[in-house]
CSV table of C-alpha atoms in Angstrom, one decimal:
chain,number,residue,atom,x,y,z
A,616,UNK,CA,0.0,0.0,0.0
A,617,UNK,CA,2.8,2.4,-0.9
A,618,UNK,CA,0.7,4.6,-3.2
A,619,UNK,CA,-2.8,5.8,-2.2
A,620,UNK,CA,-5.2,7.9,-4.3
A,621,UNK,CA,-7.8,10.0,-2.6
A,622,UNK,CA,-10.6,11.7,-4.7
A,623,UNK,CA,-10.9,15.0,-2.8
A,624,UNK,CA,-13.4,17.8,-2.4
A,625,UNK,CA,-14.0,20.5,0.1
A,626,UNK,CA,-16.2,18.5,2.5
A,627,UNK,CA,-15.9,16.6,5.8
A,628,UNK,CA,-16.3,13.2,4.2
A,629,UNK,CA,-13.4,13.7,1.9
A,630,UNK,CA,-11.3,14.9,4.8
A,631,UNK,CA,-12.2,11.7,6.8
A,632,UNK,CA,-11.0,9.7,3.8
A,633,UNK,CA,-7.7,11.7,3.7
A,634,UNK,CA,-7.2,11.1,7.4
A,635,UNK,CA,-7.8,7.4,6.8
A,636,UNK,CA,-5.4,7.4,3.9
A,637,UNK,CA,-2.7,9.1,6.0
A,638,UNK,CA,-3.1,6.4,8.8
A,639,UNK,CA,-2.6,3.7,6.2
A,640,UNK,CA,0.4,5.5,4.6
A,641,UNK,CA,2.1,5.7,8.0
A,642,UNK,CA,2.0,1.9,8.2
A,643,UNK,CA,3.7,1.4,4.9
A,644,UNK,CA,5.8,4.7,4.4
A,645,UNK,CA,3.3,5.4,1.7
A,646,UNK,CA,2.5,8.3,-0.6
A,647,UNK,CA,-0.9,10.0,-0.6
A,648,UNK,CA,-2.1,11.8,-3.7
A,649,UNK,CA,-5.2,14.0,-3.5
A,650,UNK,CA,-7.1,14.4,-6.7
A,651,UNK,CA,-9.8,17.0,-7.5
A,652,UNK,CA,-11.7,16.7,-10.8
A,653,UNK,CA,-13.6,19.6,-12.1
A,654,UNK,CA,-15.8,19.7,-15.2
A,655,UNK,CA,-15.9,22.5,-17.8
A,656,UNK,CA,-19.6,23.5,-17.9
A,657,UNK,CA,-21.4,22.1,-20.9
A,658,UNK,CA,-24.3,24.3,-22.2
A,659,UNK,CA,-27.0,22.7,-24.3
A,660,UNK,CA,-29.2,25.4,-25.8
A,661,UNK,CA,-32.1,25.1,-28.2
A,662,UNK,CA,-32.1,26.3,-31.7
A,663,UNK,CA,-31.8,30.0,-31.9
A,664,UNK,CA,-30.9,30.3,-28.2
A,665,UNK,CA,-27.6,32.0,-27.3
A,666,UNK,CA,-26.1,31.4,-24.0
A,667,UNK,CA,-24.2,34.5,-22.7
A,668,UNK,CA,-20.4,33.9,-22.8
A,669,UNK,CA,-20.1,35.8,-19.5
A,670,UNK,CA,-22.4,33.2,-17.8
A,671,UNK,CA,-20.2,30.3,-19.1
A,672,UNK,CA,-17.1,32.1,-17.9
A,673,UNK,CA,-18.7,32.5,-14.5
A,674,UNK,CA,-19.5,28.8,-14.2
A,675,UNK,CA,-16.0,27.9,-15.2
A,676,UNK,CA,-14.6,30.3,-12.5
A,677,UNK,CA,-16.9,28.7,-9.9
A,678,UNK,CA,-15.5,25.2,-10.8
A,679,UNK,CA,-11.9,26.6,-10.4
A,680,UNK,CA,-12.9,28.2,-7.1
A,681,UNK,CA,-14.2,24.8,-5.8
A,682,UNK,CA,-10.9,23.3,-6.8
A,683,UNK,CA,-9.0,26.0,-5.0
A,684,UNK,CA,-11.0,25.4,-1.8
A,685,UNK,CA,-10.4,21.7,-2.0
A,686,UNK,CA,-6.7,22.3,-2.4
A,687,UNK,CA,-6.7,24.6,0.6
A,688,UNK,CA,-8.4,22.0,2.8
A,689,UNK,CA,-6.1,19.3,1.6
A,690,UNK,CA,-3.1,21.5,2.3
A,691,UNK,CA,-4.3,22.4,5.8
A,692,UNK,CA,-4.6,18.8,6.8
A,693,UNK,CA,-1.2,17.8,5.2
A,694,UNK,CA,0.5,20.7,7.0
A,695,UNK,CA,-1.1,19.8,10.3
A,696,UNK,CA,0.2,16.2,9.9
A,697,UNK,CA,3.7,17.6,9.0
A,698,UNK,CA,3.8,15.6,5.7
A,699,UNK,CA,6.1,16.8,3.0
A,700,UNK,CA,5.0,17.3,-0.6
A,701,UNK,CA,7.1,15.5,-3.3
A,702,UNK,CA,6.8,13.8,-6.7
A,703,UNK,CA,5.3,10.4,-6.3
A,704,UNK,CA,8.4,8.8,-7.8
A,705,UNK,CA,10.8,10.5,-5.3
A,706,UNK,CA,12.0,8.2,-2.5
A,707,UNK,CA,11.6,9.8,0.9
A,708,UNK,CA,11.8,8.5,4.5
A,709,UNK,CA,8.3,8.3,5.8
A,710,UNK,CA,4.9,9.5,4.5
A,711,UNK,CA,4.8,11.9,1.5
A,712,UNK,CA,2.0,13.5,-0.5
A,713,UNK,CA,1.1,15.3,-3.7
A,714,UNK,CA,-1.9,17.1,-5.2
A,715,UNK,CA,-3.4,16.8,-8.7
A,716,UNK,CA,-6.2,18.6,-10.4
A,717,UNK,CA,-7.9,17.1,-13.5
A,718,UNK,CA,-10.4,18.6,-15.9
A,719,UNK,CA,-13.2,16.1,-16.8
A,720,UNK,CA,-15.7,13.7,-15.3
A,721,UNK,CA,-14.4,12.4,-11.9
A,722,UNK,CA,-15.6,8.8,-12.4
A,723,UNK,CA,-13.7,8.6,-15.8
A,724,UNK,CA,-10.5,10.1,-14.3
A,725,UNK,CA,-10.6,7.8,-11.3
A,726,UNK,CA,-11.3,4.7,-13.4
A,727,UNK,CA,-8.3,5.4,-15.6
A,728,UNK,CA,-5.8,7.2,-13.4
A,729,UNK,CA,-6.5,5.0,-10.4
A,730,UNK,CA,-5.0,2.0,-12.2
A,731,UNK,CA,-1.5,3.4,-11.2
A,732,UNK,CA,-2.1,3.2,-7.4
A,733,UNK,CA,-2.0,0.4,-4.9
A,734,UNK,CA,-5.4,1.5,-3.4
A,735,UNK,CA,-8.0,4.2,-3.7
A,736,UNK,CA,-9.5,5.7,-0.6
A,737,UNK,CA,-12.9,7.3,-1.0
A,738,UNK,CA,-15.1,9.3,1.3
A,739,UNK,CA,-18.7,8.4,2.0
A,740,UNK,CA,-21.5,10.3,0.3
A,741,UNK,CA,-23.4,12.6,2.7
A,742,UNK,CA,-26.9,11.7,1.4
A,743,UNK,CA,-26.2,8.2,0.1
A,744,UNK,CA,-27.9,8.9,-3.3
A,745,UNK,CA,-25.6,11.1,-5.3
A,746,UNK,CA,-25.4,9.8,-8.9
A,747,UNK,CA,-21.9,11.3,-9.3
A,748,UNK,CA,-20.6,9.7,-6.1
A,749,UNK,CA,-22.0,6.3,-7.1
A,750,UNK,CA,-20.5,6.6,-10.6
A,751,UNK,CA,-17.1,7.3,-9.1
A,752,UNK,CA,-17.3,4.4,-6.6
A,753,UNK,CA,-18.3,2.0,-9.4
A,754,UNK,CA,-15.5,3.3,-11.7
A,755,UNK,CA,-13.0,2.8,-8.9
A,756,UNK,CA,-14.2,-0.8,-8.3
A,757,UNK,CA,-14.9,-1.9,-11.9
A,758,UNK,CA,-12.6,0.2,-14.1
A,759,UNK,CA,-9.4,0.9,-12.1
A,760,UNK,CA,-8.7,-2.7,-11.3
A,761,UNK,CA,-7.5,-1.6,-7.8
A,762,UNK,CA,-8.9,-2.2,-4.3
A,763,UNK,CA,-11.0,0.5,-2.8
A,764,UNK,CA,-11.2,1.6,0.8
A,765,UNK,CA,-14.5,3.3,1.6
A,766,UNK,CA,-13.7,5.5,4.6
A,767,UNK,CA,-16.0,5.9,7.6
A,768,UNK,CA,-17.9,9.1,8.0
A,769,UNK,CA,-15.7,10.2,10.8
A,770,UNK,CA,-11.9,9.8,11.0
A,771,UNK,CA,-11.1,6.6,12.9
A,772,UNK,CA,-8.7,6.4,15.9
A,773,UNK,CA,-7.1,3.3,14.4
A,774,UNK,CA,-7.4,1.5,11.0
A,775,UNK,CA,-6.4,-2.0,10.1
A,776,UNK,CA,-5.5,-3.2,13.7
A,777,UNK,CA,-8.4,-5.6,13.8
A,778,UNK,CA,-9.8,-6.6,10.4
A,779,UNK,CA,-13.0,-8.6,10.0
A,780,UNK,CA,-13.2,-10.5,6.7
A,781,UNK,CA,-16.8,-10.8,5.6
A,782,UNK,CA,-16.3,-14.3,4.1
A,783,UNK,CA,-19.0,-15.7,1.8
A,784,UNK,CA,-17.0,-18.3,-0.1
A,785,UNK,CA,-17.0,-16.3,-3.3
A,786,UNK,CA,-14.2,-15.6,-5.8
A,787,UNK,CA,-14.4,-11.8,-5.3
A,788,UNK,CA,-13.7,-12.1,-1.6
A,789,UNK,CA,-10.9,-14.5,-2.3
A,790,UNK,CA,-9.3,-11.9,-4.7
A,791,UNK,CA,-9.9,-9.2,-2.1
A,792,UNK,CA,-8.0,-11.2,0.5
A,793,UNK,CA,-5.2,-11.7,-2.0
A,794,UNK,CA,-4.7,-8.0,-2.8
A,795,UNK,CA,-5.1,-7.1,0.9
A,796,UNK,CA,-2.4,-9.4,2.2
A,797,UNK,CA,0.0,-6.5,3.1
A,798,UNK,CA,-2.8,-4.9,5.2
A,799,UNK,CA,-3.8,-8.3,6.8
A,800,UNK,CA,-0.1,-9.0,7.7
A,801,UNK,CA,0.1,-5.7,9.4
A,802,UNK,CA,-3.0,-6.3,11.5
A,803,UNK,CA,-2.8,-7.4,15.1
A,804,UNK,CA,-5.9,-9.5,14.8
A,805,UNK,CA,-8.0,-10.9,11.9
A,806,UNK,CA,-11.4,-12.5,12.2
A,807,UNK,CA,-13.0,-14.5,9.4
A,808,UNK,CA,-16.8,-13.9,9.7
A,809,UNK,CA,-19.5,-15.9,7.9
A,810,UNK,CA,-23.2,-15.1,8.2
A,811,UNK,CA,-25.8,-17.8,8.0
A,812,UNK,CA,-27.6,-17.7,4.7
A,813,UNK,CA,-24.9,-15.4,3.1
A,814,UNK,CA,-22.7,-18.1,1.7
A,815,UNK,CA,-22.0,-19.6,-1.8
A,816,UNK,CA,-20.3,-23.0,-2.3
A,817,UNK,CA,-16.7,-22.6,-1.3
A,818,UNK,CA,-14.1,-23.0,1.4
A,819,UNK,CA,-15.3,-22.5,5.0
A,820,UNK,CA,-14.2,-19.7,7.3
A,821,UNK,CA,-12.1,-22.2,9.3
A,822,UNK,CA,-10.3,-23.1,6.0
A,823,UNK,CA,-9.6,-19.4,5.3
A,824,UNK,CA,-8.3,-18.9,8.9
A,825,UNK,CA,-5.9,-21.9,8.6
A,826,UNK,CA,-4.5,-20.7,5.3
A,827,UNK,CA,-4.1,-17.2,6.6
A,828,UNK,CA,-2.2,-18.7,9.5
A,829,UNK,CA,0.2,-20.4,7.1
A,830,UNK,CA,0.8,-16.9,5.7
A,831,UNK,CA,1.8,-15.6,9.1
A,832,UNK,CA,-1.5,-14.0,9.9
A,833,UNK,CA,-3.2,-14.7,13.3
A,834,UNK,CA,-6.8,-15.4,12.2
A,835,UNK,CA,-9.8,-16.9,13.9
A,836,UNK,CA,-13.2,-17.8,12.5
A,837,UNK,CA,-16.7,-16.9,13.7
A,838,UNK,CA,-20.3,-17.5,12.6
A,839,UNK,CA,-23.2,-15.1,13.0
A,840,UNK,CA,-27.0,-15.6,12.6
A,841,UNK,CA,-28.6,-12.6,10.9
A,842,UNK,CA,-32.0,-12.9,12.6
A,843,UNK,CA,-34.2,-10.1,11.1
A,844,UNK,CA,-31.2,-8.3,9.6
A,845,UNK,CA,-30.0,-8.5,6.0
A,846,UNK,CA,-26.8,-10.4,5.5
A,847,UNK,CA,-25.0,-7.1,4.8
A,848,UNK,CA,-26.3,-5.4,7.9
A,849,UNK,CA,-25.4,-8.5,10.0
A,850,UNK,CA,-21.8,-8.3,8.7
A,851,UNK,CA,-21.6,-4.6,9.6
A,852,UNK,CA,-23.1,-5.1,13.0
A,853,UNK,CA,-21.0,-8.2,13.9
A,854,UNK,CA,-17.8,-6.5,12.8
A,855,UNK,CA,-18.5,-3.4,14.9
A,856,UNK,CA,-19.5,-5.6,17.9
A,857,UNK,CA,-16.3,-7.6,17.6
A,858,UNK,CA,-14.3,-4.3,17.9
A,859,UNK,CA,-13.0,-4.3,14.4
A,860,UNK,CA,-11.6,-1.1,12.8
A,861,UNK,CA,-11.9,-2.3,9.2
A,862,UNK,CA,-14.2,-4.6,7.3
A,863,UNK,CA,-13.0,-6.5,4.2
A,864,UNK,CA,-15.5,-7.6,1.6
A,865,UNK,CA,-15.4,-8.7,-2.0
A,866,UNK,CA,-17.6,-6.4,-4.0
A,867,UNK,CA,-20.8,-7.6,-5.8
A,868,UNK,CA,-20.7,-11.4,-5.6
A,869,UNK,CA,-23.9,-11.6,-7.5
A,870,UNK,CA,-24.3,-10.2,-11.0
A,871,UNK,CA,-23.7,-6.4,-11.1
A,872,UNK,CA,-27.1,-5.8,-12.7
A,873,UNK,CA,-29.0,-7.9,-10.2
A,874,UNK,CA,-27.4,-6.2,-7.3
A,875,UNK,CA,-28.1,-2.7,-8.8
A,876,UNK,CA,-31.7,-3.6,-9.0
A,877,UNK,CA,-32.3,-5.7,-5.9
A,878,UNK,CA,-29.5,-4.5,-3.5
A,879,UNK,CA,-27.3,-7.2,-1.9
A,880,UNK,CA,-24.8,-7.4,0.9
A,881,UNK,CA,-22.3,-5.1,-0.8
A,882,UNK,CA,-24.8,-2.3,-1.2
A,883,UNK,CA,-26.0,-2.7,2.5
A,884,UNK,CA,-22.3,-2.5,3.6
A,885,UNK,CA,-21.6,0.5,1.4
A,886,UNK,CA,-24.7,2.3,2.7
A,887,UNK,CA,-24.5,1.4,6.4
A,888,UNK,CA,-21.0,0.5,7.6
A,889,UNK,CA,-19.6,2.6,10.4
A,890,UNK,CA,-16.2,1.1,9.7
A,891,UNK,CA,-13.8,1.6,6.8
A,892,UNK,CA,-14.5,-1.0,4.2
A,893,UNK,CA,-11.8,-2.5,2.0
A,894,UNK,CA,-13.4,-3.9,-1.3
A,895,UNK,CA,-12.2,-5.3,-4.5
A,896,UNK,CA,-13.4,-7.2,-7.6
């Protein structure tokens, strides 16, 4: 986890993501890059309608002002943490950072540029229904090819000390475990959680724990009964109750279209988790 990308705007949720990224970077002497994407206003006018050029210029100026405010907020956090700026390819002793602004659609930029990084850390959406935020999250998961950490709404006191793996036997979760091995090895404790009714044919939680042990990871298995909760909500509740500070989950085990229409454990975890969630495809 030596290179970390953080999509950044001037809001509290993005700052929580930045704080989470910094905590992860301190574990691995990593580099954190903040990225703000701003879009040139596109005006679609009907035939014979002329949109005043001064209005278009004003909208462009507003986009640049939003970018400047985001940069100021990022810079204030970085300076408070005493983290130096440098080029991402420059070797330094300890954590470093950089800032980038890109003109275009955020989801497209993250989907492409994010392929260069070890992990993408995103803030939560304030209202849970933003189309742009969902597009960026999906692009990070499906287009970048990199794992994503969805930060908690508030900056955590620790991250990655006790990791709960939401194990459902699926290929996506197996791949997520594989890409997260550096984080799992750095944890003091790992719990492999299965929820009754939320399992596809595959190895058991005990099997996973034994194999993690062979990789030098102290892991134990546990089973939970959902009761009236959805499988995703049960995973979130049980991880928090166990004292975890990170939840690991393979993203979208069922077909993407089916989950978009009917929900699924991944969507429940995305919407409701009070912990940072590490996901991959």
